[in-house]
CSV table of C-alpha atoms and ligand atoms in Angstrom, one decimal:
chain,number,residue,atom,x,y,z
A,26,MET,CA,-120.1,-173.9,-186.9
A,27,GLN,CA,-119.9,-177.4,-185.4
A,28,ILE,CA,-117.1,-178.9,-183.4
A,29,ASP,CA,-115.2,-181.5,-185.4
A,30,TYR,CA,-113.2,-182.7,-182.5
A,31,VAL,CA,-111.6,-181.8,-179.2
A,32,LYS,CA,-108.3,-183.4,-178.2
A,33,ALA,CA,-105.6,-182.8,-175.7
A,34,ARG,CA,-101.9,-183.3,-175.0
A,35,GLN,CA,-99.5,-183.1,-172.0
A,36,VAL,CA,-97.3,-180.0,-172.1
A,37,PHE,CA,-95.3,-178.2,-169.4
A,38,ASP,CA,-95.8,-175.1,-167.3
A,39,SER,CA,-93.4,-172.4,-166.0
A,40,ARG,CA,-92.3,-174.5,-163.0
A,41,GLY,CA,-91.5,-177.5,-165.3
A,42,ASN,CA,-94.6,-179.4,-164.2
A,43,PRO,CA,-96.9,-181.2,-166.7
A,44,THR,CA,-100.1,-179.5,-167.6
A,45,ILE,CA,-102.8,-179.9,-170.3
A,46,GLU,CA,-103.2,-178.3,-173.6
A,47,ALA,CA,-106.6,-178.7,-175.4
A,48,GLU,CA,-107.3,-178.3,-179.0
A,49,VAL,CA,-110.6,-177.6,-180.7
A,50,LYS,CA,-111.3,-178.0,-184.4
A,51,THR,CA,-114.2,-176.4,-186.2
A,52,GLY,CA,-114.1,-176.3,-190.0
A,53,LYS,CA,-110.8,-174.8,-191.0
A,54,ILE,CA,-110.2,-173.4,-187.5
A,55,ILE,CA,-108.0,-175.0,-184.9
A,56,GLU,CA,-107.5,-173.2,-181.6
A,57,ARG,CA,-105.7,-174.3,-178.4
A,58,ALA,CA,-105.5,-173.4,-174.7
A,59,ILE,CA,-103.1,-174.4,-171.9
A,60,VAL,CA,-104.0,-174.5,-168.2
A,61,ALA,CA,-102.1,-172.8,-165.4
A,62,SER,CA,-101.6,-174.3,-162.0
A,63,GLY,CA,-101.4,-172.9,-158.4
A,64,ALA,CA,-99.1,-173.7,-155.5
A,65,SER,CA,-100.9,-172.0,-152.6
A,66,THR,CA,-104.3,-173.4,-153.7
A,67,GLY,CA,-107.6,-173.0,-151.9
A,68,SER,CA,-108.9,-176.3,-150.5
A,69,ASN,CA,-112.3,-175.7,-152.2
A,70,GLU,CA,-110.8,-175.2,-155.7
A,71,ALA,CA,-112.1,-177.5,-158.5
A,72,ILE,CA,-109.9,-180.6,-158.7
A,73,GLU,CA,-106.8,-180.6,-160.8
A,74,LEU,CA,-106.5,-184.2,-161.9
A,75,ARG,CA,-103.0,-185.6,-161.6
A,76,ASP,CA,-101.9,-189.2,-162.5
A,77,LYS,CA,-100.3,-189.9,-159.1
A,78,GLU,CA,-98.0,-192.4,-160.7
A,79,LYS,CA,-94.2,-192.6,-160.9
A,80,ALA,CA,-93.7,-190.3,-163.9
A,81,PHE,CA,-93.2,-186.7,-163.0
A,82,ASN,CA,-93.4,-187.4,-159.3
A,83,GLY,CA,-97.1,-188.1,-159.7
A,84,LYS,CA,-97.8,-184.8,-161.5
A,85,GLY,CA,-98.5,-186.2,-164.9
A,86,VAL,CA,-101.9,-185.3,-166.5
A,87,LEU,CA,-102.3,-188.2,-168.9
A,88,LYS,CA,-105.6,-189.2,-167.3
A,89,ALA,CA,-107.0,-185.7,-167.8
A,90,VAL,CA,-105.7,-185.9,-171.4
A,91,GLU,CA,-107.5,-189.2,-172.0
A,92,ASN,CA,-110.7,-187.7,-170.5
A,93,VAL,CA,-110.6,-185.0,-173.2
A,94,ASN,CA,-109.7,-187.4,-176.0
A,95,LEU,CA,-112.4,-189.9,-175.2
A,96,LYS,CA,-115.3,-188.8,-172.9
A,97,ILE,CA,-115.3,-185.1,-173.6
A,98,ASN,CA,-114.7,-185.4,-177.3
A,99,GLU,CA,-117.5,-187.9,-177.6
A,100,LYS,CA,-120.0,-185.4,-176.1
A,101,LEU,CA,-118.8,-182.2,-177.7
A,102,LYS,CA,-118.3,-183.4,-181.2
A,103,GLY,CA,-121.1,-181.9,-183.4
A,104,MET,CA,-122.1,-179.2,-180.9
A,105,THR,CA,-122.1,-175.6,-182.0
A,106,VAL,CA,-118.9,-173.9,-181.0
A,107,THR,CA,-120.5,-170.6,-180.1
A,108,GLU,CA,-122.8,-172.2,-177.5
A,109,GLN,CA,-120.3,-171.7,-174.7
A,110,GLU,CA,-122.7,-172.1,-171.8
A,111,ASN,CA,-124.2,-175.2,-173.2
A,112,ILE,CA,-120.8,-176.7,-173.9
A,113,ASP,CA,-119.6,-175.9,-170.4
A,114,LYS,CA,-122.8,-177.3,-168.9
A,115,THR,CA,-122.4,-180.5,-171.0
A,116,MET,CA,-119.0,-181.1,-169.5
A,117,ILE,CA,-120.1,-180.3,-166.0
A,118,GLU,CA,-123.0,-182.8,-166.3
A,119,LEU,CA,-120.7,-185.4,-167.8
A,120,ASP,CA,-118.3,-184.9,-164.9
A,121,GLY,CA,-121.2,-185.2,-162.4
A,122,THR,CA,-119.4,-183.9,-159.3
A,123,GLU,CA,-119.4,-180.6,-157.5
A,124,ASN,CA,-115.7,-180.0,-158.1
A,125,LYS,CA,-115.0,-181.7,-161.4
A,126,ALA,CA,-113.1,-184.5,-159.7
A,127,ASN,CA,-114.1,-187.1,-162.3
A,128,LEU,CA,-112.9,-185.5,-165.5
A,129,GLY,CA,-110.5,-183.1,-163.8
A,130,ALA,CA,-111.0,-179.3,-163.8
A,131,ASN,CA,-107.8,-179.0,-165.8
A,132,ALA,CA,-109.3,-181.1,-168.6
A,133,VAL,CA,-112.6,-179.2,-168.5
A,134,VAL,CA,-111.1,-175.7,-168.3
A,135,ALA,CA,-108.6,-176.4,-171.1
A,136,VAL,CA,-111.4,-177.4,-173.4
A,137,SER,CA,-113.6,-174.5,-172.3
A,138,MET,CA,-111.0,-171.9,-173.1
A,139,ALA,CA,-110.1,-173.5,-176.4
A,140,VAL,CA,-113.8,-173.5,-177.4
A,141,THR,CA,-114.0,-169.8,-176.5
A,142,ARG,CA,-111.0,-169.0,-178.8
A,143,ALA,CA,-112.4,-171.1,-181.6
A,144,ALA,CA,-115.8,-169.4,-181.3
A,145,ALA,CA,-114.2,-165.9,-181.4
A,146,LYS,CA,-112.4,-167.0,-184.6
A,147,THR,CA,-115.5,-168.2,-186.3
A,148,LYS,CA,-117.1,-164.9,-185.5
A,149,GLU,CA,-114.0,-163.1,-186.8
A,150,ILE,CA,-113.7,-161.0,-183.7
A,151,SER,CA,-111.0,-160.6,-181.1
A,152,LEU,CA,-111.1,-162.9,-178.1
A,153,TYR,CA,-111.7,-160.0,-175.7
A,154,GLU,CA,-114.6,-158.8,-177.8
A,155,TYR,CA,-116.2,-162.3,-177.8
A,156,LEU,CA,-115.6,-162.6,-174.0
A,157,GLY,CA,-117.4,-159.2,-173.6
A,158,GLU,CA,-120.2,-160.5,-175.7
A,159,LEU,CA,-120.5,-163.7,-173.6
A,160,ALA,CA,-120.6,-161.7,-170.4
A,161,ASP,CA,-122.9,-159.1,-172.0
A,162,ILE,CA,-120.6,-156.4,-170.7
A,163,LYS,CA,-119.1,-154.7,-173.7
A,164,LYS,CA,-117.3,-152.1,-171.6
A,165,TYR,CA,-113.8,-153.0,-172.6
A,166,CYS,CA,-111.1,-151.6,-170.4
A,167,LEU,CA,-107.4,-152.1,-169.9
A,168,PRO,CA,-106.5,-153.1,-166.4
A,169,VAL,CA,-104.3,-151.3,-163.8
A,170,PRO,CA,-101.8,-154.1,-163.2
A,171,GLN,CA,-100.9,-155.4,-159.7
A,172,MET,CA,-97.3,-156.6,-160.2
A,173,ASN,CA,-95.7,-159.0,-157.7
A,174,VAL,CA,-92.2,-157.6,-157.4
A,175,LEU,CA,-91.2,-159.2,-154.1
A,176,ASN,CA,-92.1,-162.9,-154.0
A,177,GLY,CA,-92.5,-164.8,-150.8
A,178,GLY,CA,-94.2,-167.8,-149.1
A,179,LYS,CA,-94.7,-170.9,-151.2
A,180,HIS,CA,-93.5,-169.1,-154.4
A,181,ALA,CA,-90.1,-168.5,-152.9
A,182,GLY,CA,-89.6,-171.5,-150.7
A,183,LEU,CA,-90.4,-169.6,-147.5
A,184,GLU,CA,-92.6,-170.4,-144.5
A,185,ASN,CA,-94.6,-168.0,-142.3
A,186,ASP,CA,-94.3,-165.3,-144.8
A,187,ILE,CA,-96.6,-162.9,-146.7
A,188,GLN,CA,-96.7,-164.3,-150.2
A,189,GLU,CA,-96.9,-161.2,-152.6
A,190,ARG,CA,-95.9,-157.6,-152.5
A,191,MET,CA,-97.2,-155.8,-155.6
A,192,ILE,CA,-96.8,-152.4,-157.2
A,193,TYR,CA,-100.0,-150.9,-158.4
A,194,PRO,CA,-99.7,-147.8,-160.7
A,195,VAL,CA,-103.2,-146.3,-160.2
A,196,GLY,CA,-101.9,-142.9,-161.3
A,197,ALA,CA,-100.9,-143.9,-164.8
A,198,LYS,CA,-102.9,-142.5,-167.6
A,199,SER,CA,-102.8,-145.5,-169.9
A,200,PHE,CA,-101.9,-149.2,-169.7
A,201,SER,CA,-98.6,-148.6,-171.6
A,202,GLU,CA,-97.7,-145.8,-169.1
A,203,ALA,CA,-98.5,-148.2,-166.3
A,204,MET,CA,-96.1,-150.7,-167.9
A,205,GLN,CA,-93.4,-148.2,-168.2
A,206,MET,CA,-93.7,-147.1,-164.5
A,207,SER,CA,-93.8,-150.8,-163.4
A,208,VAL,CA,-90.9,-151.9,-165.5
A,209,GLU,CA,-88.7,-148.9,-164.3
A,210,ILE,CA,-89.6,-149.7,-160.7
A,211,TYR,CA,-88.8,-153.4,-161.2
A,212,HIS,CA,-85.3,-152.5,-162.5
A,213,ALA,CA,-84.7,-149.9,-159.8
A,214,LEU,CA,-85.6,-152.6,-157.2
A,215,LYS,CA,-83.3,-155.1,-158.8
A,216,LYS,CA,-80.5,-152.7,-158.6
A,217,LEU,CA,-81.3,-151.9,-154.9
A,218,MET,CA,-81.5,-155.6,-154.1
A,219,LYS,CA,-78.1,-156.3,-155.6
A,220,LYS,CA,-76.5,-153.3,-153.9
A,221,LYS,CA,-77.9,-154.3,-150.5
A,222,PHE,CA,-77.7,-158.1,-150.6
A,223,GLY,CA,-75.2,-159.0,-153.4
A,224,SER,CA,-75.6,-160.2,-156.9
A,225,LEU,CA,-77.6,-163.4,-156.0
A,226,ALA,CA,-80.4,-161.0,-154.8
A,227,GLY,CA,-81.3,-160.4,-158.5
A,228,LEU,CA,-82.7,-164.0,-158.7
A,229,ILE,CA,-86.4,-164.4,-158.8
A,230,GLY,CA,-89.3,-166.4,-157.4
A,231,ASP,CA,-92.1,-168.2,-159.3
A,232,GLU,CA,-93.9,-165.0,-160.3
A,233,GLY,CA,-90.9,-163.1,-161.4
A,234,GLY,CA,-90.3,-161.0,-158.3
A,235,PHE,CA,-87.2,-160.8,-156.2
A,236,VAL,CA,-86.8,-162.7,-152.9
A,237,PRO,CA,-85.1,-160.7,-150.1
A,238,LYS,CA,-83.6,-162.9,-147.4
A,239,ILE,CA,-85.0,-160.9,-144.6
A,240,THR,CA,-87.9,-161.7,-142.4
A,241,ASP,CA,-89.1,-158.3,-141.3
A,242,GLU,CA,-92.1,-157.3,-143.4
A,243,GLU,CA,-91.6,-153.6,-142.9
A,244,GLN,CA,-88.1,-153.9,-144.3
A,245,LYS,CA,-89.4,-155.7,-147.3
A,246,LEU,CA,-92.0,-153.0,-148.0
A,247,GLU,CA,-89.4,-150.3,-147.4
A,248,LEU,CA,-87.4,-151.7,-150.3
A,249,ILE,CA,-90.3,-151.3,-152.6
A,250,LEU,CA,-91.0,-147.8,-151.4
A,251,ASN,CA,-87.4,-146.9,-152.0
A,252,ALA,CA,-87.5,-148.3,-155.5
A,253,ILE,CA,-90.6,-146.3,-156.2
A,254,GLU,CA,-89.0,-143.1,-154.9
A,255,GLU,CA,-85.9,-143.8,-157.0
A,256,THR,CA,-88.0,-143.7,-160.1
A,257,GLY,CA,-90.0,-140.6,-159.1
A,258,TYR,CA,-93.4,-142.3,-159.2
A,259,THR,CA,-94.4,-141.9,-155.5
A,260,LYS,CA,-97.6,-140.1,-156.3
A,261,GLU,CA,-98.8,-142.5,-159.0
A,262,VAL,CA,-97.9,-145.9,-157.6
A,263,LYS,CA,-99.5,-147.6,-154.6
A,264,ILE,CA,-98.8,-151.0,-152.9
A,265,VAL,CA,-101.0,-154.1,-152.8
A,266,ILE,CA,-100.3,-157.3,-150.9
A,267,ASP,CA,-101.5,-160.9,-151.1
A,268,CYS,CA,-100.9,-162.5,-147.7
A,269,ALA,CA,-102.1,-166.0,-148.7
A,270,SER,CA,-102.6,-166.4,-145.0
A,271,SER,CA,-104.1,-169.8,-145.2
A,272,GLU,CA,-100.5,-170.9,-145.5
A,273,PHE,CA,-99.4,-169.4,-142.1
A,274,PHE,CA,-102.7,-170.2,-140.2
A,275,LYS,CA,-102.1,-172.9,-137.6
A,276,GLU,CA,-104.6,-173.9,-134.9
A,277,GLY,CA,-106.4,-170.6,-134.8
A,278,ASN,CA,-103.4,-168.3,-135.0
A,279,TYR,CA,-101.4,-166.6,-137.7
A,280,PHE,CA,-97.6,-166.8,-137.8
A,281,ILE,CA,-95.5,-164.2,-139.8
A,282,GLY,CA,-91.8,-164.3,-139.3
A,283,GLU,CA,-91.2,-164.6,-135.5
A,284,LYS,CA,-94.6,-163.1,-134.6
A,285,LYS,CA,-97.9,-164.8,-133.7
A,286,PHE,CA,-101.2,-163.1,-134.1
A,287,ASN,CA,-104.9,-163.8,-133.5
A,288,ALA,CA,-107.4,-162.3,-136.2
A,289,GLY,CA,-107.8,-159.0,-134.3
A,290,GLU,CA,-104.1,-158.5,-133.8
A,291,LEU,CA,-103.4,-159.4,-137.4
A,292,THR,CA,-105.9,-156.8,-138.5
A,293,ASP,CA,-104.1,-154.2,-136.3
A,294,PHE,CA,-100.8,-155.3,-137.9
A,295,TYR,CA,-102.3,-154.8,-141.4
A,296,SER,CA,-103.8,-151.4,-140.3
A,297,ASP,CA,-100.3,-150.3,-139.3
A,298,LEU,CA,-98.8,-151.5,-142.6
A,299,ILE,CA,-101.5,-149.7,-144.6
A,300,SER,CA,-100.7,-146.3,-143.0
A,301,LYS,CA,-97.0,-146.7,-143.3
A,302,PHE,CA,-96.7,-148.1,-146.8
A,303,ASN,CA,-99.6,-146.7,-148.9
A,304,ILE,CA,-101.3,-150.1,-149.2
A,305,VAL,CA,-104.6,-149.9,-150.9
A,306,SER,CA,-105.6,-153.6,-151.2
A,307,ILE,CA,-105.1,-156.8,-149.2
A,308,GLU,CA,-105.8,-160.2,-150.6
A,309,ASP,CA,-106.4,-163.3,-148.4
A,310,GLY,CA,-105.6,-161.3,-145.2
A,311,MET,CA,-107.3,-164.1,-143.3
A,312,ALA,CA,-107.3,-167.9,-143.8
A,313,GLU,CA,-110.0,-169.6,-146.0
A,314,GLN,CA,-111.6,-171.3,-143.0
A,315,ASP,CA,-111.5,-168.3,-140.7
A,316,TRP,CA,-114.7,-166.6,-141.8
A,317,GLN,CA,-114.9,-164.8,-138.5
A,318,GLY,CA,-111.5,-163.3,-139.0
A,319,TRP,CA,-112.6,-162.0,-142.4
A,320,ASN,CA,-115.5,-160.2,-140.7
A,321,ILE,CA,-113.2,-158.5,-138.3
A,322,LEU,CA,-110.8,-157.5,-141.1
A,323,THR,CA,-113.6,-156.2,-143.4
A,324,GLU,CA,-115.4,-154.5,-140.5
A,325,LYS,CA,-112.3,-152.6,-139.6
A,326,LEU,CA,-110.6,-151.9,-142.9
A,327,GLY,CA,-113.2,-152.5,-145.6
A,328,LYS,CA,-114.2,-148.9,-146.0
A,329,LYS,CA,-110.6,-147.8,-146.4
A,330,ILE,CA,-109.1,-150.4,-148.7
A,331,GLN,CA,-110.0,-153.2,-151.0
A,332,ILE,CA,-110.3,-156.6,-149.2
A,333,VAL,CA,-109.8,-159.4,-151.8
A,334,GLY,CA,-111.0,-163.0,-151.4
A,335,ASP,CA,-109.0,-165.6,-153.2
A,336,ASP,CA,-108.7,-168.9,-151.3
A,337,LEU,CA,-111.9,-167.8,-149.5
A,338,LEU,CA,-114.0,-167.6,-152.6
A,339,VAL,CA,-112.2,-169.9,-155.2
A,340,THR,CA,-114.2,-168.1,-158.0
A,341,ASN,CA,-117.3,-170.0,-156.9
A,342,ILE,CA,-120.6,-168.3,-156.7
A,343,LYS,CA,-121.5,-170.4,-153.6
A,344,PHE,CA,-118.8,-168.8,-151.6
A,345,ILE,CA,-119.2,-165.4,-153.2
A,346,GLU,CA,-122.8,-165.4,-152.2
A,347,LYS,CA,-121.9,-166.3,-148.6
A,348,ALA,CA,-119.2,-163.6,-148.5
A,349,ILE,CA,-121.6,-161.0,-149.8
A,350,LYS,CA,-124.2,-161.9,-147.2
A,351,GLU,CA,-121.7,-161.9,-144.3
A,352,ASN,CA,-119.7,-158.9,-145.5
A,353,SER,CA,-116.5,-160.9,-145.5
A,354,CYS,CA,-114.7,-159.0,-148.2
A,355,ASN,CA,-115.4,-156.5,-151.0
A,356,ALA,CA,-113.6,-157.9,-154.0
A,357,LEU,CA,-113.1,-161.1,-156.0
A,358,LEU,CA,-109.9,-162.6,-157.2
A,359,LEU,CA,-110.9,-164.4,-160.4
A,360,LYS,CA,-109.0,-167.5,-161.5
A,361,VAL,CA,-110.5,-169.4,-164.3
A,362,ASN,CA,-108.9,-172.8,-163.3
A,363,GLN,CA,-110.2,-172.4,-159.7
A,364,ILE,CA,-113.7,-173.0,-160.8
A,365,GLY,CA,-112.9,-174.8,-164.1
A,366,SER,CA,-114.9,-173.2,-166.9
A,367,VAL,CA,-115.2,-169.9,-168.8
A,368,SER,CA,-119.0,-169.7,-168.2
A,369,GLU,CA,-118.7,-170.2,-164.5
A,370,SER,CA,-115.9,-167.6,-164.3
A,371,ILE,CA,-118.1,-165.1,-166.1
A,372,ALA,CA,-121.0,-165.8,-163.7
A,373,SER,CA,-118.7,-165.2,-160.7
A,374,ALA,CA,-117.6,-161.9,-162.1
A,375,LYS,CA,-121.2,-160.8,-162.9
A,376,LEU,CA,-122.4,-161.7,-159.4
A,377,SER,CA,-119.6,-159.6,-158.0
A,378,PHE,CA,-120.3,-156.6,-160.2
A,379,GLU,CA,-124.0,-156.8,-159.3
A,380,ASN,CA,-123.0,-156.4,-155.6
A,381,ASN,CA,-120.6,-153.5,-156.3
A,382,TRP,CA,-117.5,-155.6,-155.7
A,383,ASN,CA,-114.3,-155.1,-157.6
A,384,VAL,CA,-112.9,-158.0,-159.6
A,385,ILE,CA,-109.2,-158.7,-160.3
A,386,VAL,CA,-108.4,-161.2,-163.0
A,387,SER,CA,-105.5,-163.3,-161.9
A,388,HIS,CA,-102.8,-165.7,-163.1
A,389,ARG,CA,-101.5,-168.7,-161.2
A,390,SER,CA,-98.0,-169.1,-159.8
A,391,GLY,CA,-97.4,-171.9,-162.3
A,392,GLU,CA,-98.2,-170.2,-165.7
A,393,THR,CA,-97.8,-170.9,-169.4
A,394,GLU,CA,-97.4,-169.0,-172.6
A,395,ASP,CA,-101.2,-168.9,-172.9
A,396,GLY,CA,-102.5,-165.2,-172.7
A,397,PHE,CA,-106.2,-166.0,-172.4
A,398,ILE,CA,-106.5,-164.0,-169.1
A,399,ALA,CA,-105.3,-160.8,-170.8
A,400,ASP,CA,-108.3,-160.9,-173.1
A,401,LEU,CA,-110.5,-161.9,-170.3
A,402,VAL,CA,-109.7,-159.0,-168.1
A,403,VAL,CA,-110.4,-156.6,-171.0
A,404,GLY,CA,-113.6,-158.4,-172.0
A,405,LEU,CA,-115.0,-158.3,-168.5
A,406,GLY,CA,-113.9,-154.7,-168.1
A,407,THR,CA,-112.8,-155.3,-164.5
A,408,GLY,CA,-110.1,-152.7,-164.5
A,409,GLN,CA,-107.6,-154.7,-162.4
A,410,SER,CA,-105.2,-157.6,-163.3
A,411,LYS,CA,-102.7,-159.7,-161.3
A,412,PHE,CA,-100.3,-161.3,-163.7
A,413,GLY,CA,-97.0,-161.2,-161.8
A,414,ALA,CA,-93.8,-159.2,-162.3
A,415,PRO,CA,-92.9,-157.8,-165.7
A,416,ALA,CA,-90.4,-160.5,-166.2
A,417,ARG,CA,-90.2,-164.0,-167.8
A,418,SER,CA,-92.4,-164.7,-170.8
A,419,ASP,CA,-95.0,-166.7,-168.9
A,420,ARG,CA,-95.9,-163.4,-167.3
A,421,ASN,CA,-95.0,-161.0,-170.1
A,422,THR,CA,-97.1,-162.8,-172.6
A,423,LYS,CA,-100.1,-161.4,-170.8
A,424,TYR,CA,-98.7,-157.9,-170.6
A,425,ASN,CA,-97.6,-158.0,-174.3
A,426,GLN,CA,-101.1,-159.1,-175.3
A,427,LEU,CA,-102.6,-156.2,-173.3
A,428,LEU,CA,-100.3,-153.8,-175.2
A,429,ARG,CA,-101.7,-155.2,-178.5
A,430,ILE,CA,-105.2,-154.8,-177.3
A,431,GLU,CA,-104.5,-151.3,-176.1
A,432,GLU,CA,-103.2,-150.5,-179.6
A,433,GLU,CA,-106.3,-152.0,-181.3
A,434,LEU,CA,-108.7,-150.2,-179.0
A,435,SER,CA,-106.8,-146.9,-179.4
A,436,GLU,CA,-107.2,-147.1,-183.1
A,437,LYS,CA,-110.9,-147.2,-182.6
A,438,ASN,CA,-110.7,-144.5,-179.9
A,439,LYS,CA,-112.0,-147.0,-177.3
A,440,ALA,CA,-109.0,-147.5,-175.0
A,441,VAL,CA,-110.3,-147.0,-171.5
A,442,PHE,CA,-107.8,-147.6,-168.7
A,443,GLY,CA,-108.8,-148.7,-165.2
A,444,LYS,CA,-112.4,-148.6,-164.0
B,528,2PG,C1,-102.5,-166.4,-155.4
B,528,2PG,C2,-101.9,-167.2,-156.6
B,528,2PG,C3,-101.4,-166.3,-157.7
B,528,2PG,P1,-101.2,-169.6,-156.6
B,528,2PG,O1,-102.4,-166.9,-154.3
B,528,2PG,O2,-103.1,-165.4,-155.6
B,528,2PG,O3,-100.5,-165.3,-157.3
B,528,2PG,O4,-100.9,-168.1,-156.2
B,528,2PG,O5,-101.4,-169.7,-158.1
B,528,2PG,O6,-99.9,-170.4,-156.1
B,528,2PG,O7,-102.4,-170.1,-155.9
B,529,MG,MG1,-103.9,-165.2,-153.6
């Protein structure tokens, strides 16, 4: 099946910022995809092209839209829709830069995802099945969700703050049971927040979690533990954090609340939190430029817990290879728009698997109604997702899609949960 056309339009994300939706037509099939957008972005991420003009405070994406409608359409028209790698390669070559600065990674990735959807449709299989085929994995599995129930840092208008505190129901027996546990904890936490801090404490940050107006990290984690206890899931549910520490790294030191740390001291601080709060995974514990700090962290805690690279790796095999060689971390946070195409995202996941790393498929803080990453996490069979709190439809669209997939796989007796 050949591509008749690709085109794009400007739409809006969960923060009310412009983003790009691409549309691909092949025969009678028309499929679309919308791109998410980060706030605490890694400096090596592929470039999100913004208009930088008066409209939308410079955040318009009409230039990226035009790149799809003219340049990309011109090249892709007539190509076979199932040739994902070839299509992605064609766009990468057309762009001609290392970081998709010419066409915009937002333009390229929107088309790339819409092409994947259209191809799955032509083959009359589910998107996750097709993604599994593309990755040559075919070991579908529903993820254990990491859910960000206490938002912080840039997602909550705070400085010198750990960004995400997540519940992680490893002891659930199925994805739907994991959802039930997480949703019950989320509501127990909401009740607790309101009781402690008043009715405004039920308001939420960008990823759907609550935002306690306290600076002490232990007190924040205590709130989550209390909510877990309240629901009776203490044995089943662990805690995971994303520090997004590049945001509080200044001139060689880390600043959390009133405290200042060097990399060694910060590692000791994390070590203490791990033992007190049942933390099993830490993302971006060190800043993206502090490779030495990452070595200290992984050396000391890497055997005990999962050490996840996000800003450090930006889903780019160049940085993943370096991190593997230097033992900088032991897991990849995979974000499709960080690298800018479906094929490159799959390559990053595969390189990680080959090196016995874990992979967590992740949303962005600025999300949309597009549920592509729900199918991606099942297709790649990574066993872990990070899609935010179970609230607001920009997050729940992913969870609801996972519930549908769970049902579909259950009917075939193929619903594997976790790794
Ligand atoms: C992160 C992400 C998603 P952002 O740091 O992992 O939670 O945040 O999309 O703002 O980069
Ligand atoms: Mg992160």
